[in-house]
PDB file of C-alpha atoms and ligand atoms in Angstrom:
ATOM      1  CA  MET A   1      89.588 101.080  91.316  1.00 40.00           C
ATOM      2  CA  THR A   2      90.177 104.313  93.152  1.00 48.00           C
ATOM      3  CA  ASP A   3      92.063 102.557  95.931  1.00 62.00           C
ATOM      4  CA  ASN A   4      95.102 101.718  93.847  1.00 69.00           C
ATOM      5  CA  ILE A   5      98.293 103.414  94.886  1.00 80.00           C
ATOM      6  CA  THR A   6      99.421 103.502  91.257  1.00 78.00           C
ATOM      7  CA  ASN A   7      97.649 104.552  88.107  1.00 85.00           C
ATOM      8  CA  PRO A   8      95.158 101.710  87.437  1.00 87.00           C
ATOM      9  CA  LEU A   9      95.930 101.727  83.723  1.00 90.00           C
ATOM     10  CA  VAL A  10      99.611 101.199  84.477  1.00 89.00           C
ATOM     11  CA  GLU A  11      98.756  98.365  86.813  1.00 88.00           C
ATOM     12  CA  GLU A  12      96.439  96.769  84.286  1.00 90.00           C
ATOM     13  CA  TYR A  13      99.103  97.030  81.606  1.00 92.00           C
ATOM     14  CA  ILE A  14     101.760  95.438  83.835  1.00 91.00           C
ATOM     15  CA  ASN A  15      99.415  92.662  84.895  1.00 91.00           C
ATOM     16  CA  LYS A  16      98.685  91.755  81.272  1.00 94.00           C
ATOM     17  CA  TYR A  17     102.136  90.184  81.439  1.00 95.00           C
ATOM     18  CA  TYR A  18     101.541  88.350  84.690  1.00 96.00           C
ATOM     19  CA  LYS A  19     102.090  84.613  84.413  1.00 96.00           C
ATOM     20  CA  PRO A  20     101.011  82.195  87.151  1.00 98.00           C
ATOM     21  CA  LEU A  21     103.754  79.789  88.231  1.00 98.00           C
ATOM     22  CA  ASN A  22     101.617  76.736  87.484  1.00 98.00           C
ATOM     23  CA  GLU A  23      98.023  75.581  87.054  1.00 97.00           C
ATOM     24  CA  GLN A  24      97.500  74.744  90.729  1.00 97.00           C
ATOM     25  CA  LEU A  25      98.711  78.114  91.957  1.00 98.00           C
ATOM     26  CA  HIS A  26      96.634  79.776  89.262  1.00 98.00           C
ATOM     27  CA  HIS A  27      93.499  78.067  90.595  1.00 97.00           C
ATOM     28  CA  LEU A  28      94.428  78.921  94.153  1.00 97.00           C
ATOM     29  CA  ARG A  29      94.774  82.602  93.269  1.00 98.00           C
ATOM     30  CA  GLU A  30      91.437  82.602  91.462  1.00 97.00           C
ATOM     31  CA  TYR A  31      89.774  80.907  94.398  1.00 96.00           C
ATOM     32  CA  ALA A  32      91.259  83.422  96.858  1.00 96.00           C
ATOM     33  CA  GLU A  33      90.263  86.384  94.699  1.00 95.00           C
ATOM     34  CA  GLU A  34      86.705  85.120  94.221  1.00 97.00           C
ATOM     35  CA  ASN A  35      86.291  84.513  97.936  1.00 96.00           C
ATOM     36  CA  HIS A  36      87.977  87.720  99.077  1.00 94.00           C
ATOM     37  CA  ILE A  37      90.724  85.840 100.872  1.00 95.00           C
ATOM     38  CA  PRO A  38      93.725  88.166 101.179  1.00 95.00           C
ATOM     39  CA  ILE A  39      96.780  87.080  99.175  1.00 97.00           C
ATOM     40  CA  ILE A  40      99.626  89.055  97.618  1.00 97.00           C
ATOM     41  CA  LEU A  41      98.596  91.036  94.555  1.00 96.00           C
ATOM     42  CA  ARG A  42      99.773  89.848  91.133  1.00 96.00           C
ATOM     43  CA  GLU A  43     102.302  92.620  90.713  1.00 95.00           C
ATOM     44  CA  THR A  44     103.609  92.024  94.244  1.00 96.00           C
ATOM     45  CA  GLU A  45     104.002  88.346  93.454  1.00 98.00           C
ATOM     46  CA  SER A  46     105.891  89.075  90.228  1.00 97.00           C
ATOM     47  CA  PHE A  47     108.217  91.501  91.966  1.00 97.00           C
ATOM     48  CA  LEU A  48     108.954  89.308  95.005  1.00 98.00           C
ATOM     49  CA  LEU A  49     109.503  86.179  92.951  1.00 98.00           C
ATOM     50  CA  GLN A  50     111.977  88.005  90.776  1.00 97.00           C
ATOM     51  CA  LEU A  51     113.894  89.055  93.918  1.00 97.00           C
ATOM     52  CA  LEU A  52     113.850  85.480  95.148  1.00 98.00           C
ATOM     53  CA  ARG A  53     114.963  84.016  91.835  1.00 97.00           C
ATOM     54  CA  TRP A  54     117.887  86.408  91.850  1.00 96.00           C
ATOM     55  CA  ASN A  55     118.895  85.711  95.413  1.00 94.00           C
ATOM     56  CA  SER A  56     117.834  82.043  95.903  1.00 95.00           C
ATOM     57  CA  PRO A  57     117.352  82.238  99.680  1.00 97.00           C
ATOM     58  CA  LYS A  58     117.590  78.908 101.476  1.00 97.00           C
ATOM     59  CA  ARG A  59     115.624  79.812 104.586  1.00 97.00           C
ATOM     60  CA  ILE A  60     112.500  81.941 104.465  1.00 98.00           C
ATOM     61  CA  LEU A  61     110.209  83.089 107.265  1.00 98.00           C
ATOM     62  CA  GLU A  62     106.732  84.433 106.585  1.00 98.00           C
ATOM     63  CA  ILE A  63     104.430  86.217 109.027  1.00 98.00           C
ATOM     64  CA  GLY A  64     100.829  85.778 107.841  1.00 98.00           C
ATOM     65  CA  THR A  65     100.166  82.523 105.949  1.00 98.00           C
ATOM     66  CA  SER A  66      96.513  82.892 105.017  1.00 98.00           C
ATOM     67  CA  MET A  67      95.862  79.976 102.600  1.00 97.00           C
ATOM     68  CA  GLY A  68      99.549  79.389 102.029  1.00 98.00           C
ATOM     69  CA  TYR A  69      99.520  80.982  98.599  1.00 98.00           C
ATOM     70  CA  SER A  70     102.582  83.217  98.901  1.00 98.00           C
ATOM     71  CA  ALA A  71     104.561  80.564 100.812  1.00 98.00           C
ATOM     72  CA  SER A  72     103.802  78.056  98.047  1.00 98.00           C
ATOM     73  CA  CYS A  73     104.966  80.515  95.387  1.00 98.00           C
ATOM     74  CA  PHE A  74     108.189  81.130  97.319  1.00 98.00           C
ATOM     75  CA  ALA A  75     108.821  77.390  97.669  1.00 98.00           C
ATOM     76  CA  THR A  76     108.151  76.833  93.972  1.00 98.00           C
ATOM     77  CA  VAL A  77     110.709  79.381  92.757  1.00 98.00           C
ATOM     78  CA  CYS A  78     113.323  78.693  95.469  1.00 97.00           C
ATOM     79  CA  GLU A  79     114.101  75.038  94.941  1.00 94.00           C
ATOM     80  CA  GLY A  80     115.714  73.502  97.966  1.00 93.00           C
ATOM     81  CA  SER A  81     114.511  76.282 100.274  1.00 97.00           C
ATOM     82  CA  ARG A  82     112.768  75.721 103.587  1.00 97.00           C
ATOM     83  CA  ILE A  83     109.943  78.022 104.574  1.00 98.00           C
ATOM     84  CA  LEU A  84     108.453  78.619 108.006  1.00 98.00           C
ATOM     85  CA  THR A  85     105.186  80.511 107.968  1.00 98.00           C
ATOM     86  CA  VAL A  86     103.003  81.649 110.883  1.00 98.00           C
ATOM     87  CA  GLU A  87      99.224  81.981 111.035  1.00 98.00           C
ATOM     88  CA  ASN A  88      97.227  82.811 114.167  1.00 98.00           C
ATOM     89  CA  ASN A  89      93.753  81.875 112.950  1.00 98.00           C
ATOM     90  CA  GLU A  90      93.153  78.178 113.549  1.00 98.00           C
ATOM     91  CA  GLU A  91      90.639  77.654 110.770  1.00 97.00           C
ATOM     92  CA  ILE A  92      92.841  79.427 108.247  1.00 97.00           C
ATOM     93  CA  PHE A  93      95.865  77.526 109.534  1.00 98.00           C
ATOM     94  CA  GLU A  94      94.141  74.206 108.892  1.00 98.00           C
ATOM     95  CA  ARG A  95      93.225  75.255 105.360  1.00 96.00           C
ATOM     96  CA  ALA A  96      96.810  76.274 104.718  1.00 98.00           C
ATOM     97  CA  VAL A  97      98.193  72.948 105.916  1.00 98.00           C
ATOM     98  CA  GLU A  98      95.740  71.132 103.647  1.00 98.00           C
ATOM     99  CA  THR A  99      96.494  73.342 100.641  1.00 97.00           C
ATOM    100  CA  ILE A 100     100.242  72.962 101.068  1.00 98.00           C
ATOM    101  CA  GLY A 101      99.763  69.196 101.316  1.00 98.00           C
ATOM    102  CA  ASP A 102      97.727  69.173  98.089  1.00 97.00           C
ATOM    103  CA  LEU A 103     100.531  71.080  96.379  1.00 97.00           C
ATOM    104  CA  ASP A 104     103.040  68.497  97.611  1.00 97.00           C
ATOM    105  CA  LEU A 105     105.070  71.128  99.430  1.00 98.00           C
ATOM    106  CA  SER A 106     104.642  69.936 103.032  1.00 98.00           C
ATOM    107  CA  GLU A 107     108.221  68.763 103.256  1.00 97.00           C
ATOM    108  CA  ARG A 108     109.559  72.247 102.657  1.00 98.00           C
ATOM    109  CA  ILE A 109     106.858  74.506 104.098  1.00 98.00           C
ATOM    110  CA  HIS A 110     106.177  74.285 107.788  1.00 98.00           C
ATOM    111  CA  VAL A 111     103.098  76.162 109.020  1.00 98.00           C
ATOM    112  CA  PHE A 112     103.001  77.245 112.665  1.00 98.00           C
ATOM    113  CA  LEU A 113      99.766  78.055 114.450  1.00 98.00           C
ATOM    114  CA  GLY A 114     100.055  80.961 116.877  1.00 98.00           C
ATOM    115  CA  ASP A 115     100.747  84.628 117.315  1.00 98.00           C
ATOM    116  CA  ALA A 116     103.697  85.583 115.150  1.00 98.00           C
ATOM    117  CA  VAL A 117     105.625  87.203 117.991  1.00 98.00           C
ATOM    118  CA  ASP A 118     105.247  84.144 120.245  1.00 97.00           C
ATOM    119  CA  VAL A 119     106.329  81.791 117.482  1.00 97.00           C
ATOM    120  CA  MET A 120     109.274  84.008 116.523  1.00 97.00           C
ATOM    121  CA  GLU A 121     110.397  84.168 120.127  1.00 96.00           C
ATOM    122  CA  ARG A 122     110.455  80.374 120.217  1.00 96.00           C
ATOM    123  CA  LEU A 123     112.466  80.445 117.000  1.00 96.00           C
ATOM    124  CA  ILE A 124     114.959  82.861 118.582  1.00 95.00           C
ATOM    125  CA  TYR A 125     115.426  80.389 121.398  1.00 94.00           C
ATOM    126  CA  LYS A 126     115.967  77.594 118.886  1.00 93.00           C
ATOM    127  CA  THR A 127     118.453  79.778 117.009  1.00 91.00           C
ATOM    128  CA  ASN A 128     120.440  80.767 120.086  1.00 89.00           C
ATOM    129  CA  VAL A 129     120.293  77.549 122.052  1.00 89.00           C
ATOM    130  CA  GLU A 130     119.732  74.795 119.521  1.00 88.00           C
ATOM    131  CA  GLY A 131     121.704  76.220 116.614  1.00 86.00           C
ATOM    132  CA  LEU A 132     118.806  76.674 114.147  1.00 87.00           C
ATOM    133  CA  ASP A 133     119.983  78.754 111.176  1.00 90.00           C
ATOM    134  CA  GLN A 134     118.882  82.342 110.776  1.00 95.00           C
ATOM    135  CA  PHE A 135     116.756  83.434 107.824  1.00 98.00           C
ATOM    136  CA  ASP A 136     117.877  84.932 104.511  1.00 98.00           C
ATOM    137  CA  PHE A 137     114.501  86.433 103.749  1.00 98.00           C
ATOM    138  CA  ILE A 138     111.582  87.412 106.013  1.00 98.00           C
ATOM    139  CA  PHE A 139     108.207  88.442 104.626  1.00 98.00           C
ATOM    140  CA  ILE A 140     105.853  90.311 106.968  1.00 98.00           C
ATOM    141  CA  ASP A 141     102.253  90.270 105.749  1.00 98.00           C
ATOM    142  CA  ALA A 142      99.941  90.207 108.796  1.00 97.00           C
ATOM    143  CA  ALA A 143      98.161  92.633 111.187  1.00 93.00           C
ATOM    144  CA  LYS A 144      99.409  96.026 110.028  1.00 91.00           C
ATOM    145  CA  SER A 145      99.270  97.766 113.394  1.00 93.00           C
ATOM    146  CA  HIS A 146     101.794  95.235 114.771  1.00 96.00           C
ATOM    147  CA  TYR A 147     104.473  95.640 112.132  1.00 97.00           C
ATOM    148  CA  ARG A 148     106.881  97.243 114.558  1.00 97.00           C
ATOM    149  CA  ARG A 149     106.635  94.304 116.960  1.00 97.00           C
ATOM    150  CA  PHE A 150     107.049  91.834 114.108  1.00 98.00           C
ATOM    151  CA  PHE A 151     110.000  93.741 112.693  1.00 98.00           C
ATOM    152  CA  ASP A 152     111.851  93.993 116.022  1.00 98.00           C
ATOM    153  CA  VAL A 153     111.702  90.240 116.494  1.00 98.00           C
ATOM    154  CA  ALA A 154     112.457  89.589 112.823  1.00 98.00           C
ATOM    155  CA  LEU A 155     115.697  91.549 113.244  1.00 98.00           C
ATOM    156  CA  LYS A 156     116.863  88.912 115.687  1.00 96.00           C
ATOM    157  CA  LEU A 157     116.102  86.116 113.235  1.00 97.00           C
ATOM    158  CA  VAL A 158     117.492  87.525 110.013  1.00 97.00           C
ATOM    159  CA  LYS A 159     121.003  86.782 108.789  1.00 97.00           C
ATOM    160  CA  ASP A 160     123.601  89.446 108.247  1.00 97.00           C
ATOM    161  CA  LYS A 161     122.799  91.044 104.829  1.00 97.00           C
ATOM    162  CA  GLY A 162     119.417  89.343 104.871  1.00 98.00           C
ATOM    163  CA  MET A 163     116.248  91.068 103.759  1.00 98.00           C
ATOM    164  CA  ILE A 164     112.980  91.853 105.524  1.00 98.00           C
ATOM    165  CA  VAL A 165     110.051  92.804 103.276  1.00 98.00           C
ATOM    166  CA  CYS A 166     106.735  94.185 104.545  1.00 98.00           C
ATOM    167  CA  ASP A 167     103.595  94.115 102.427  1.00 97.00           C
ATOM    168  CA  ASN A 168     100.773  96.690 102.472  1.00 95.00           C
ATOM    169  CA  ALA A 169     103.042  99.474 103.680  1.00 96.00           C
ATOM    170  CA  LEU A 170     101.075 102.125 101.780  1.00 94.00           C
ATOM    171  CA  MET A 171      97.620 100.800 102.766  1.00 91.00           C
ATOM    172  CA  ASN A 172      95.714 101.957  99.663  1.00 88.00           C
ATOM    173  CA  GLY A 173      97.384 105.341  99.970  1.00 88.00           C
ATOM    174  CA  ARG A 174      96.257 105.944 103.533  1.00 91.00           C
ATOM    175  CA  THR A 175      99.824 105.884 104.816  1.00 92.00           C
ATOM    176  CA  VAL A 176     100.532 108.814 102.538  1.00 90.00           C
ATOM    177  CA  SER A 177      97.540 111.040 103.236  1.00 89.00           C
ATOM    178  CA  ASP A 178      94.448 111.228 105.452  1.00 89.00           C
ATOM    179  CA  THR A 179      92.381 112.056 102.366  1.00 88.00           C
ATOM    180  CA  TYR A 180      92.485 108.353 101.394  1.00 87.00           C
ATOM    181  CA  ASP A 181      90.717 107.478 104.639  1.00 86.00           C
ATOM    182  CA  ARG A 182      87.370 108.665 103.364  1.00 85.00           C
ATOM    183  CA  LEU A 183      85.293 107.076 106.099  1.00 85.00           C
ATOM    184  CA  ASN A 184      87.737 108.065 108.817  1.00 85.00           C
ATOM    185  CA  LYS A 185      88.018 104.466 110.000  1.00 86.00           C
ATOM    186  CA  HIS A 186      91.715 103.755 109.935  1.00 88.00           C
ATOM    187  CA  LYS A 187      93.324 106.417 112.131  1.00 88.00           C
ATOM    188  CA  THR A 188      95.199 104.015 114.431  1.00 90.00           C
ATOM    189  CA  ASN A 189      96.497 101.849 111.600  1.00 90.00           C
ATOM    190  CA  MET A 190      97.609 104.945 109.696  1.00 91.00           C
ATOM    191  CA  THR A 191      99.438 106.430 112.671  1.00 92.00           C
ATOM    192  CA  ASN A 192     101.096 103.096 113.432  1.00 94.00           C
ATOM    193  CA  MET A 193     102.187 102.509 109.851  1.00 95.00           C
ATOM    194  CA  ARG A 194     103.628 106.027 109.503  1.00 95.00           C
ATOM    195  CA  GLU A 195     105.551 105.618 112.748  1.00 97.00           C
ATOM    196  CA  PHE A 196     106.725 102.197 111.627  1.00 97.00           C
ATOM    197  CA  ILE A 197     108.039 103.539 108.334  1.00 97.00           C
ATOM    198  CA  ASP A 198     109.854 106.393 110.117  1.00 97.00           C
ATOM    199  CA  TYR A 199     111.275 103.807 112.506  1.00 98.00           C
ATOM    200  CA  ILE A 200     112.679 101.402 109.907  1.00 98.00           C
ATOM    201  CA  THR A 201     113.958 104.119 107.577  1.00 98.00           C
ATOM    202  CA  THR A 202     116.050 105.747 110.319  1.00 98.00           C
ATOM    203  CA  MET A 203     117.245 102.606 112.093  1.00 97.00           C
ATOM    204  CA  LYS A 204     120.980 102.087 112.453  1.00 96.00           C
ATOM    205  CA  GLY A 205     122.318  99.134 110.477  1.00 97.00           C
ATOM    206  CA  VAL A 206     119.187  98.824 108.358  1.00 98.00           C
ATOM    207  CA  ILE A 207     118.736 100.239 104.878  1.00 98.00           C
ATOM    208  CA  THR A 208     115.077 100.529 103.949  1.00 98.00           C
ATOM    209  CA  THR A 209     113.402 101.627 100.769  1.00 98.00           C
ATOM    210  CA  LEU A 210     109.707 101.990  99.958  1.00 97.00           C
ATOM    211  CA  ILE A 211     108.431 100.590  96.681  1.00 96.00           C
ATOM    212  CA  PRO A 212     105.021 101.447  95.171  1.00 93.00           C
ATOM    213  CA  VAL A 213     104.288  97.931  93.924  1.00 93.00           C
ATOM    214  CA  GLY A 214     100.897  96.445  94.735  1.00 93.00           C
ATOM    215  CA  ASP A 215      99.812  97.924  98.039  1.00 93.00           C
ATOM    216  CA  GLY A 216     103.293  99.252  98.805  1.00 96.00           C
ATOM    217  CA  LEU A 217     106.326  97.324 100.020  1.00 97.00           C
ATOM    218  CA  THR A 218     109.206  98.147 102.320  1.00 98.00           C
ATOM    219  CA  LEU A 219     112.489  96.428 101.532  1.00 98.00           C
ATOM    220  CA  SER A 220     115.009  96.420 104.375  1.00 98.00           C
ATOM    221  CA  ILE A 221     118.538  95.070 104.154  1.00 98.00           C
ATOM    222  CA  VAL A 222     120.018  94.332 107.555  1.00 98.00           C
ATOM    223  CA  ASN A 223     123.717  94.843 108.259  1.00 97.00           C
ATOM    224  CA  LYS A 224     124.635  93.211 111.519  1.00 92.00           C
ATOM    225  CA  GLU A 225     128.371  93.908 111.570  1.00 82.00           C
TER     226      GLU A 225
HETATM  227  N1  SAH B 301     100.905  86.051 102.850  1.00 68.18           N
HETATM  228  C1  SAH B 301      99.582  85.567 102.481  1.00 68.18           C
HETATM  229  C2  SAH B 301      98.494  86.534 102.919  1.00 68.18           C
HETATM  230  C3  SAH B 301      98.474  86.815 104.388  1.00 68.18           C
HETATM  231  S1  SAH B 301      96.995  87.670 104.883  1.00 68.18           S
HETATM  232  C4  SAH B 301      99.554  85.400 100.966  1.00 68.18           C
HETATM  233  O1  SAH B 301      99.939  86.335 100.258  1.00 68.18           O
HETATM  234  O2  SAH B 301      99.132  84.346 100.483  1.00 68.18           O
HETATM  235  C5  SAH B 301      97.365  87.957 106.550  1.00 68.18           C
HETATM  236  C6  SAH B 301      97.206  86.754 107.471  1.00 68.18           C
HETATM  237  O3  SAH B 301      97.873  87.094 108.695  1.00 68.18           O
HETATM  238  C7  SAH B 301      95.758  86.457 107.852  1.00 68.18           C
HETATM  239  O4  SAH B 301      95.447  85.132 107.493  1.00 68.18           O
HETATM  240  C8  SAH B 301      95.703  86.641 109.371  1.00 68.18           C
HETATM  241  O5  SAH B 301      94.890  85.709 110.028  1.00 68.18           O
HETATM  242  C9  SAH B 301      97.180  86.483 109.776  1.00 68.18           C
HETATM  243  N2  SAH B 301      97.587  87.190 111.009  1.00 68.18           N
HETATM  244  C10 SAH B 301      97.166  88.398 111.442  1.00 68.18           C
HETATM  245  N3  SAH B 301      97.775  88.734 112.587  1.00 68.18           N
HETATM  246  C11 SAH B 301      98.626  87.718 112.901  1.00 68.18           C
HETATM  247  C12 SAH B 301      99.506  87.453 113.987  1.00 68.18           C
HETATM  248  N4  SAH B 301      99.649  88.324 114.989  1.00 68.18           N
HETATM  249  N5  SAH B 301     100.208  86.302 113.981  1.00 68.18           N
HETATM  250  C13 SAH B 301     100.064  85.405 112.980  1.00 68.18           C
HETATM  251  N6  SAH B 301      99.224  85.603 111.923  1.00 68.18           N
HETATM  252  C14 SAH B 301      98.510  86.728 111.887  1.00 68.18           C
HETATM  253 MG1   MG B 302      99.384  91.641 102.013  1.00 68.18          MG
END
């Protein structure tokens, strides 16, 4: 795989030690991989779940549900957590609701149908007016050219000292160099992602670091005081 952002042998070695959380999630991953449905990579899953085990967040928000795979992993390792996840594609949304039901996680994972920014704005209203708690952990994993919009709204929903993680920040290396855009198809996404990374790494009150796991992650800790 020439698209990996890390040495493929290193990745293969690390993933030899990957362990699925349970049989059902194992099947779900295999199904997604066989059908080219986007879900977090194995090494991304291992890394994020380790963060979550360490920190045991109680309230999690996810932008980009797809089949509900990552949300179900988060719910499985964070016992007692509640997860809100947003998906804008109706067909995919319905699949996610069904999958989460089959996994018996519907009580703790709530899937919203709609554009992430619209849904988050409604959540801000609920937070400010109706006293809904803010989130300990926000995972952004949706349309890459909108990360800045997602992040700006996420800032209003995250708790003090909470964390916002963005997936696919390195976009198969294309964020790093134009040479990875061999067919010259991703100019806008590349420009947007580079600007986004400059934006969140220089923002006051936010400490961001880039991690070359999977397709690249940004980890931002938000200090509100
Ligand atoms: N987090 C999932 C994968 C998400 S893939 C997992 O690892 O299991 C990204 C998803 O984001 C897609 O299903 C896509 O339909 C959805 N999406 C893209 N733009 C969006 C938007 N503006 N609002 C909500 N969902 C969006
Ligand atoms: Mg992703």
